[in-house]
Amino acid sequence: MQHFLKETDFAASALPEIFNLARTLKQGRGRSVSSPLAGQTWAMIFSKSSTRTRVSFEVGIRELGGSPLFLNKNDIQLGRGETIADTARVLSRFVHGLIVRTYDHSDITELAAHGTIPVINALTDFLHPCQIYTDAFTAAERWAPPGGDLLASLKGRKIAYLGDCSFNMANSWILGAKLFGMEVALSGPKEFAPGAEIRAQLKAEGLAEDFQFTTDPYEAVKGADIVYTDVWASMGQEDESQARIAQMSPYAVTAGLFAAAKPDALFMHCLPAHAGEEVEQVVLDNPRSVIFDEAENRLHMQKAIMAVLARQAGA
Ligand code: CP
Ligand code: NVA
């Protein structure tokens, strides 16, 4: 069973189909392109808040001809202690796919292990692969010639990641950059450097630990094609917010820091953003900020991913 729990769950050889399909689906929006989820129901179990992920999946499932079933974790027995394994076995009898946003990454690997339907990671504390595929697509849309090779346009590009380099978005870029042939330089306080879990993941997959980490944000953005940041206090870390602001303020993407990247560099942020904390409003508003294209493209990329996974889901 093919799942999408981490960036590398699809081989590099599978990416052209997914990226080209996302482009086709985007161009065909509003017309009936195809209905690969016709007759299917895909359940969405969310333990954390969401605007983009929830809405893009619900709309995307409908646009592919299927029905979404949104389940807040606390509304189902999972929230009262029914095991993950039993939840996976039961839901597999009813629905054709599972989209899950939760804290522990091991929860989704367990769901995938015990169910018989594809599972998509809609964000864990460890990784946010739907966002990374979308972000790569968003950059490629800008860089590839019309109708040209999207993935080729990413090769050799440098992304600079600023702020909390120890959590889901940073981890996902470390893994995703491998798949897309990109270089990644991360910068933040040393207490927030990439941690043991992502290093272990690279090792387990036989991938080199060749990302750069520096406490100097200007060193990280030098020669960067993308400057990327995320909130300093992620969901579940709200209590640490004030301490994190104090620690990470030197890593805010100011107009000056953005200007130190390549002159045509893109600014990216998965959103939601906290203007005045991790990024200045003028950077969010810069013509080279593609934050709302990233948000829109969640829909097109996730439709492409579901269409590919659905080939087995109906079986
Ligand atoms: N970027 C992202 O995943 O946003 P939401 O938390 O709103 O889904
Ligand atoms: N790092 C953020 C990403 C939100 C899309 C969080 O986990 O809250």
mmCIF file of C-alpha atoms in Angstrom, residues 6-261:
data_model
loop_
_atom_site.group_PDB
_atom_site.id
_atom_site.type_symbol
_atom_site.label_atom_id
_atom_site.label_comp_id
_atom_site.label_asym_id
_atom_site.label_seq_id
_atom_site.Cartn_x
_atom_site.Cartn_y
_atom_site.Cartn_z
ATOM 1 C CA LYS A 6 7.007 11.652 4.380
ATOM 2 C CA GLU A 7 8.544 13.382 1.366
ATOM 3 C CA THR A 8 10.523 10.326 0.301
ATOM 4 C CA ASP A 9 7.498 8.007 0.221
ATOM 5 C CA PHE A 10 7.390 8.802 -3.486
ATOM 6 C CA ALA A 11 10.553 7.973 -5.417
ATOM 7 C CA ALA A 12 12.116 10.763 -7.458
ATOM 8 C CA SER A 13 10.959 8.843 -10.552
ATOM 9 C CA ALA A 14 7.299 9.284 -9.458
ATOM 10 C CA LEU A 15 7.555 13.049 -9.140
ATOM 11 C CA PRO A 16 7.172 14.101 -12.798
ATOM 12 C CA GLU A 17 3.719 12.488 -12.970
ATOM 13 C CA ILE A 18 2.603 14.165 -9.721
ATOM 14 C CA PHE A 19 3.978 17.615 -10.580
ATOM 15 C CA ASN A 20 2.658 17.549 -14.152
ATOM 16 C CA LEU A 21 -0.740 16.390 -12.916
ATOM 17 C CA ALA A 22 -0.844 19.254 -10.383
ATOM 18 C CA ARG A 23 -0.140 21.676 -13.257
ATOM 19 C CA THR A 24 -2.844 20.111 -15.443
ATOM 20 C CA LEU A 25 -5.370 20.129 -12.608
ATOM 21 C CA LYS A 26 -4.596 23.782 -11.889
ATOM 22 C CA GLN A 27 -5.102 24.713 -15.538
ATOM 23 C CA GLY A 28 -8.308 22.693 -15.718
ATOM 24 C CA ARG A 29 -9.893 24.033 -12.565
ATOM 25 C CA GLY A 30 -13.574 24.700 -13.015
ATOM 26 C CA ARG A 31 -13.805 22.139 -15.807
ATOM 27 C CA SER A 32 -14.370 18.474 -15.218
ATOM 28 C CA VAL A 33 -10.848 17.105 -15.656
ATOM 29 C CA SER A 34 -11.478 13.683 -14.187
ATOM 30 C CA SER A 35 -13.147 12.110 -11.170
ATOM 31 C CA PRO A 36 -10.661 9.603 -9.790
ATOM 32 C CA LEU A 37 -12.384 9.653 -6.373
ATOM 33 C CA ALA A 38 -15.899 9.033 -7.735
ATOM 34 C CA GLY A 39 -17.847 6.882 -5.299
ATOM 35 C CA GLN A 40 -15.165 7.211 -2.619
ATOM 36 C CA THR A 41 -15.173 8.765 0.852
ATOM 37 C CA TRP A 42 -11.900 10.043 2.341
ATOM 38 C CA ALA A 43 -11.818 10.661 6.086
ATOM 39 C CA MET A 44 -9.837 13.501 7.644
ATOM 40 C CA ILE A 45 -8.802 13.095 11.295
ATOM 41 C CA PHE A 46 -7.493 16.375 12.690
ATOM 42 C CA SER A 47 -6.081 16.816 16.214
ATOM 43 C CA LYS A 48 -4.850 20.368 15.515
ATOM 44 C CA SER A 49 -6.335 23.510 13.974
ATOM 45 C CA SER A 50 -6.126 24.103 10.231
ATOM 46 C CA THR A 51 -7.330 26.533 7.584
ATOM 47 C CA ARG A 52 -5.383 25.718 4.402
ATOM 48 C CA THR A 53 -4.977 21.982 4.843
ATOM 49 C CA ARG A 54 -8.516 21.281 5.897
ATOM 50 C CA VAL A 55 -10.156 23.447 3.251
ATOM 51 C CA SER A 56 -7.858 22.420 0.397
ATOM 52 C CA PHE A 57 -8.397 18.722 1.138
ATOM 53 C CA GLU A 58 -12.176 19.052 1.529
ATOM 54 C CA VAL A 59 -12.484 21.073 -1.689
ATOM 55 C CA GLY A 60 -9.972 18.841 -3.475
ATOM 56 C CA ILE A 61 -11.785 15.610 -2.593
ATOM 57 C CA ARG A 62 -15.057 17.088 -3.865
ATOM 58 C CA GLU A 63 -13.421 18.355 -7.071
ATOM 59 C CA LEU A 64 -12.100 14.838 -7.712
ATOM 60 C CA GLY A 65 -15.618 13.444 -7.375
ATOM 61 C CA GLY A 66 -15.345 12.063 -3.835
ATOM 62 C CA SER A 67 -16.828 12.921 -0.437
ATOM 63 C CA PRO A 68 -14.760 14.220 2.491
ATOM 64 C CA LEU A 69 -15.615 13.171 6.045
ATOM 65 C CA PHE A 70 -14.085 15.530 8.604
ATOM 66 C CA LEU A 71 -13.491 13.979 12.031
ATOM 67 C CA ASN A 72 -12.179 15.979 14.942
ATOM 68 C CA LYS A 73 -10.088 13.573 16.997
ATOM 69 C CA ASN A 74 -12.082 14.386 20.126
ATOM 70 C CA ASP A 75 -15.386 13.575 18.439
ATOM 71 C CA ILE A 76 -14.379 9.987 17.745
ATOM 72 C CA GLN A 77 -13.424 7.186 20.117
ATOM 73 C CA LEU A 78 -9.727 7.682 19.302
ATOM 74 C CA GLY A 79 -9.899 10.723 21.586
ATOM 75 C CA ARG A 80 -11.226 8.495 24.400
ATOM 76 C CA GLY A 81 -8.499 5.917 24.150
ATOM 77 C CA GLU A 82 -9.575 3.519 21.399
ATOM 78 C CA THR A 83 -6.313 2.287 19.974
ATOM 79 C CA ILE A 84 -4.823 3.664 16.795
ATOM 80 C CA ALA A 85 -4.631 0.140 15.418
ATOM 81 C CA ASP A 86 -8.348 -0.527 15.951
ATOM 82 C CA THR A 87 -9.278 2.885 14.572
ATOM 83 C CA ALA A 88 -7.271 2.100 11.433
ATOM 84 C CA ARG A 89 -8.901 -1.321 11.040
ATOM 85 C CA VAL A 90 -12.423 0.064 11.499
ATOM 86 C CA LEU A 91 -12.046 3.112 9.254
ATOM 87 C CA SER A 92 -10.559 0.890 6.538
ATOM 88 C CA ARG A 93 -13.939 -0.898 6.384
ATOM 89 C CA PHE A 94 -15.767 2.367 5.648
ATOM 90 C CA VAL A 95 -13.590 4.814 3.746
ATOM 91 C CA HIS A 96 -11.080 4.772 0.892
ATOM 92 C CA GLY A 97 -8.358 7.028 2.273
ATOM 93 C CA LEU A 98 -7.272 8.767 5.441
ATOM 94 C CA ILE A 99 -5.835 12.265 5.854
ATOM 95 C CA VAL A 100 -4.379 12.857 9.302
ATOM 96 C CA ARG A 101 -3.062 15.892 11.201
ATOM 97 C CA THR A 102 -1.627 15.022 14.592
ATOM 98 C CA TYR A 103 1.258 15.513 17.016
ATOM 99 C CA ASP A 104 3.280 12.293 17.107
ATOM 100 C CA HIS A 105 4.514 11.103 13.749
ATOM 101 C CA SER A 106 4.381 7.531 15.080
ATOM 102 C CA ASP A 107 0.571 7.849 15.218
ATOM 103 C CA ILE A 108 0.343 8.092 11.440
ATOM 104 C CA THR A 109 2.883 5.356 10.791
ATOM 105 C CA GLU A 110 0.788 3.149 13.089
ATOM 106 C CA LEU A 111 -2.447 4.062 11.297
ATOM 107 C CA ALA A 112 -0.787 3.208 8.005
ATOM 108 C CA ALA A 113 0.579 -0.065 9.367
ATOM 109 C CA HIS A 114 -2.771 -1.334 10.654
ATOM 110 C CA GLY A 115 -5.146 -0.013 7.995
ATOM 111 C CA THR A 116 -5.682 -1.195 4.443
ATOM 112 C CA ILE A 117 -6.185 2.241 2.867
ATOM 113 C CA PRO A 118 -3.725 4.995 1.884
ATOM 114 C CA VAL A 119 -2.809 7.491 4.619
ATOM 115 C CA ILE A 120 -1.714 11.070 3.904
ATOM 116 C CA ASN A 121 0.237 13.120 6.439
ATOM 117 C CA ALA A 122 -1.533 16.468 6.829
ATOM 118 C CA LEU A 123 1.172 17.612 9.332
ATOM 119 C CA THR A 124 2.813 16.061 12.341
ATOM 120 C CA ASP A 125 5.346 17.565 14.721
ATOM 121 C CA PHE A 126 7.986 15.846 12.589
ATOM 122 C CA LEU A 127 6.994 16.531 8.963
ATOM 123 C CA HIS A 128 4.581 18.420 6.689
ATOM 124 C CA PRO A 129 5.155 16.776 3.293
ATOM 125 C CA CYS A 130 2.048 18.136 1.498
ATOM 126 C CA GLN A 131 3.377 21.636 2.156
ATOM 127 C CA ILE A 132 6.871 20.856 0.862
ATOM 128 C CA TYR A 133 5.650 19.287 -2.400
ATOM 129 C CA THR A 134 3.400 22.316 -2.882
ATOM 130 C CA ASP A 135 6.193 24.770 -2.150
ATOM 131 C CA ALA A 136 8.520 23.036 -4.596
ATOM 132 C CA PHE A 137 5.751 23.153 -7.224
ATOM 133 C CA THR A 138 5.148 26.848 -6.495
ATOM 134 C CA ALA A 139 8.814 27.702 -7.053
ATOM 135 C CA ALA A 140 8.988 25.515 -10.156
ATOM 136 C CA GLU A 141 5.962 27.299 -11.643
ATOM 137 C CA ARG A 142 7.992 30.506 -11.496
ATOM 138 C CA TRP A 143 11.242 29.019 -12.710
ATOM 139 C CA ALA A 144 10.335 26.507 -15.415
ATOM 140 C CA PRO A 145 9.559 27.834 -18.898
ATOM 141 C CA PRO A 146 5.851 27.534 -19.870
ATOM 142 C CA GLY A 147 5.075 23.835 -20.233
ATOM 143 C CA GLY A 148 8.706 23.071 -19.347
ATOM 144 C CA ASP A 149 10.269 20.618 -16.931
ATOM 145 C CA LEU A 150 9.131 21.645 -13.461
ATOM 146 C CA LEU A 151 11.494 19.380 -11.546
ATOM 147 C CA ALA A 152 14.544 20.272 -13.635
ATOM 148 C CA SER A 153 14.011 23.910 -12.660
ATOM 149 C CA LEU A 154 14.555 23.018 -8.977
ATOM 150 C CA LYS A 155 17.850 21.188 -9.363
ATOM 151 C CA GLY A 156 20.839 22.927 -7.778
ATOM 152 C CA ARG A 157 18.718 25.694 -6.244
ATOM 153 C CA LYS A 158 19.436 26.866 -2.710
ATOM 154 C CA ILE A 159 16.823 27.351 -0.004
ATOM 155 C CA ALA A 160 17.599 29.268 3.182
ATOM 156 C CA TYR A 161 15.396 28.325 6.142
ATOM 157 C CA LEU A 162 15.291 30.753 9.090
ATOM 158 C CA GLY A 163 14.035 30.422 12.661
ATOM 159 C CA ASP A 164 13.052 27.154 14.341
ATOM 160 C CA CYS A 165 15.203 24.600 12.496
ATOM 161 C CA SER A 166 14.172 21.727 14.756
ATOM 162 C CA PHE A 167 10.506 21.250 13.864
ATOM 163 C CA ASN A 168 8.222 20.025 11.078
ATOM 164 C CA MET A 169 8.822 22.586 8.333
ATOM 165 C CA ALA A 170 12.602 22.561 8.709
ATOM 166 C CA ASN A 171 12.698 18.760 8.866
ATOM 167 C CA SER A 172 10.527 18.520 5.795
ATOM 168 C CA TRP A 173 12.784 20.839 3.827
ATOM 169 C CA ILE A 174 15.841 18.827 4.848
ATOM 170 C CA LEU A 175 14.193 15.683 3.471
ATOM 171 C CA GLY A 176 12.444 17.342 0.536
ATOM 172 C CA ALA A 177 15.576 19.116 -0.667
ATOM 173 C CA LYS A 178 17.159 15.674 -1.133
ATOM 174 C CA LEU A 179 14.360 14.576 -3.391
ATOM 175 C CA PHE A 180 14.362 17.768 -5.454
ATOM 176 C CA GLY A 181 18.141 18.033 -5.764
ATOM 177 C CA MET A 182 18.249 21.286 -3.800
ATOM 178 C CA GLU A 183 20.749 22.647 -1.311
ATOM 179 C CA VAL A 184 19.410 23.645 2.116
ATOM 180 C CA ALA A 185 20.997 26.086 4.569
ATOM 181 C CA LEU A 186 19.254 26.528 7.910
ATOM 182 C CA SER A 187 19.840 29.256 10.431
ATOM 183 C CA GLY A 188 18.534 29.760 13.955
ATOM 184 C CA PRO A 189 19.663 29.682 17.575
ATOM 185 C CA LYS A 190 21.795 26.626 18.281
ATOM 186 C CA GLU A 191 19.127 25.308 20.696
ATOM 187 C CA PHE A 192 16.841 25.065 17.653
ATOM 188 C CA ALA A 193 19.245 23.276 15.300
ATOM 189 C CA PRO A 194 18.028 20.204 13.372
ATOM 190 C CA GLY A 195 17.601 17.371 15.868
ATOM 191 C CA ALA A 196 18.267 13.682 16.257
ATOM 192 C CA GLU A 197 15.003 12.514 14.635
ATOM 193 C CA ILE A 198 15.672 14.022 11.205
ATOM 194 C CA ARG A 199 19.304 12.900 11.324
ATOM 195 C CA ALA A 200 18.132 9.368 12.109
ATOM 196 C CA GLN A 201 15.647 9.554 9.225
ATOM 197 C CA LEU A 202 18.373 10.563 6.772
ATOM 198 C CA LYS A 203 20.575 7.759 8.032
ATOM 199 C CA ALA A 204 17.773 5.193 7.810
ATOM 200 C CA GLU A 205 17.224 6.167 4.176
ATOM 201 C CA GLY A 206 20.927 6.144 3.334
ATOM 202 C CA LEU A 207 20.881 9.901 2.643
ATOM 203 C CA ALA A 208 23.860 12.151 3.388
ATOM 204 C CA GLU A 209 23.583 14.603 6.285
ATOM 205 C CA ASP A 210 24.843 17.420 4.084
ATOM 206 C CA PHE A 211 22.504 20.241 5.031
ATOM 207 C CA GLN A 212 24.171 23.391 6.322
ATOM 208 C CA PHE A 213 23.330 24.843 9.744
ATOM 209 C CA THR A 214 24.661 28.203 10.869
ATOM 210 C CA THR A 215 23.778 30.661 13.622
ATOM 211 C CA ASP A 216 24.486 33.508 11.149
ATOM 212 C CA PRO A 217 21.300 34.232 9.132
ATOM 213 C CA TYR A 218 23.214 36.314 6.575
ATOM 214 C CA GLU A 219 25.492 33.382 5.830
ATOM 215 C CA ALA A 220 22.443 31.156 5.241
ATOM 216 C CA VAL A 221 20.692 33.522 2.815
ATOM 217 C CA LYS A 222 23.824 34.249 0.758
ATOM 218 C CA GLY A 223 23.159 32.969 -2.768
ATOM 219 C CA ALA A 224 19.709 31.638 -1.781
ATOM 220 C CA ASP A 225 16.972 31.241 -4.410
ATOM 221 C CA ILE A 226 14.301 30.884 -1.715
ATOM 222 C CA VAL A 227 14.124 32.480 1.726
ATOM 223 C CA TYR A 228 11.718 30.492 3.889
ATOM 224 C CA THR A 229 10.419 30.935 7.398
ATOM 225 C CA ASP A 230 7.660 29.646 9.658
ATOM 226 C CA VAL A 231 6.144 30.678 12.988
ATOM 227 C CA TRP A 232 8.509 30.526 15.946
ATOM 228 C CA ALA A 233 5.960 28.812 18.208
ATOM 229 C CA SER A 234 4.216 25.974 16.402
ATOM 230 C CA MET A 235 0.902 24.417 17.374
ATOM 231 C CA GLY A 236 1.364 22.877 20.810
ATOM 232 C CA GLN A 237 4.191 25.285 21.743
ATOM 233 C CA GLU A 238 2.055 28.344 22.530
ATOM 234 C CA ASP A 239 3.264 28.433 26.169
ATOM 235 C CA GLU A 240 6.836 28.943 24.959
ATOM 236 C CA SER A 241 5.876 31.791 22.677
ATOM 237 C CA GLN A 242 7.453 34.703 24.598
ATOM 238 C CA ALA A 243 10.713 32.867 25.253
ATOM 239 C CA ARG A 244 10.950 31.822 21.628
ATOM 240 C CA ILE A 245 10.363 35.375 20.368
ATOM 241 C CA ALA A 246 13.264 36.544 22.525
ATOM 242 C CA GLN A 247 15.541 33.764 21.296
ATOM 243 C CA MET A 248 14.681 33.876 17.615
ATOM 244 C CA SER A 249 14.312 37.594 16.924
ATOM 245 C CA PRO A 250 17.778 37.808 15.240
ATOM 246 C CA TYR A 251 16.397 35.379 12.635
ATOM 247 C CA ALA A 252 13.400 37.462 11.569
ATOM 248 C CA VAL A 253 13.159 37.847 7.798
ATOM 249 C CA THR A 254 13.554 41.596 7.567
ATOM 250 C CA ALA A 255 13.699 43.530 4.298
ATOM 251 C CA GLY A 256 17.468 43.742 4.835
ATOM 252 C CA LEU A 257 17.915 40.000 5.305
ATOM 253 C CA PHE A 258 15.733 39.215 2.274
ATOM 254 C CA ALA A 259 17.797 41.656 0.196
ATOM 255 C CA ALA A 260 20.940 39.690 1.116
ATOM 256 C CA ALA A 261 19.654 36.639 -0.830
#
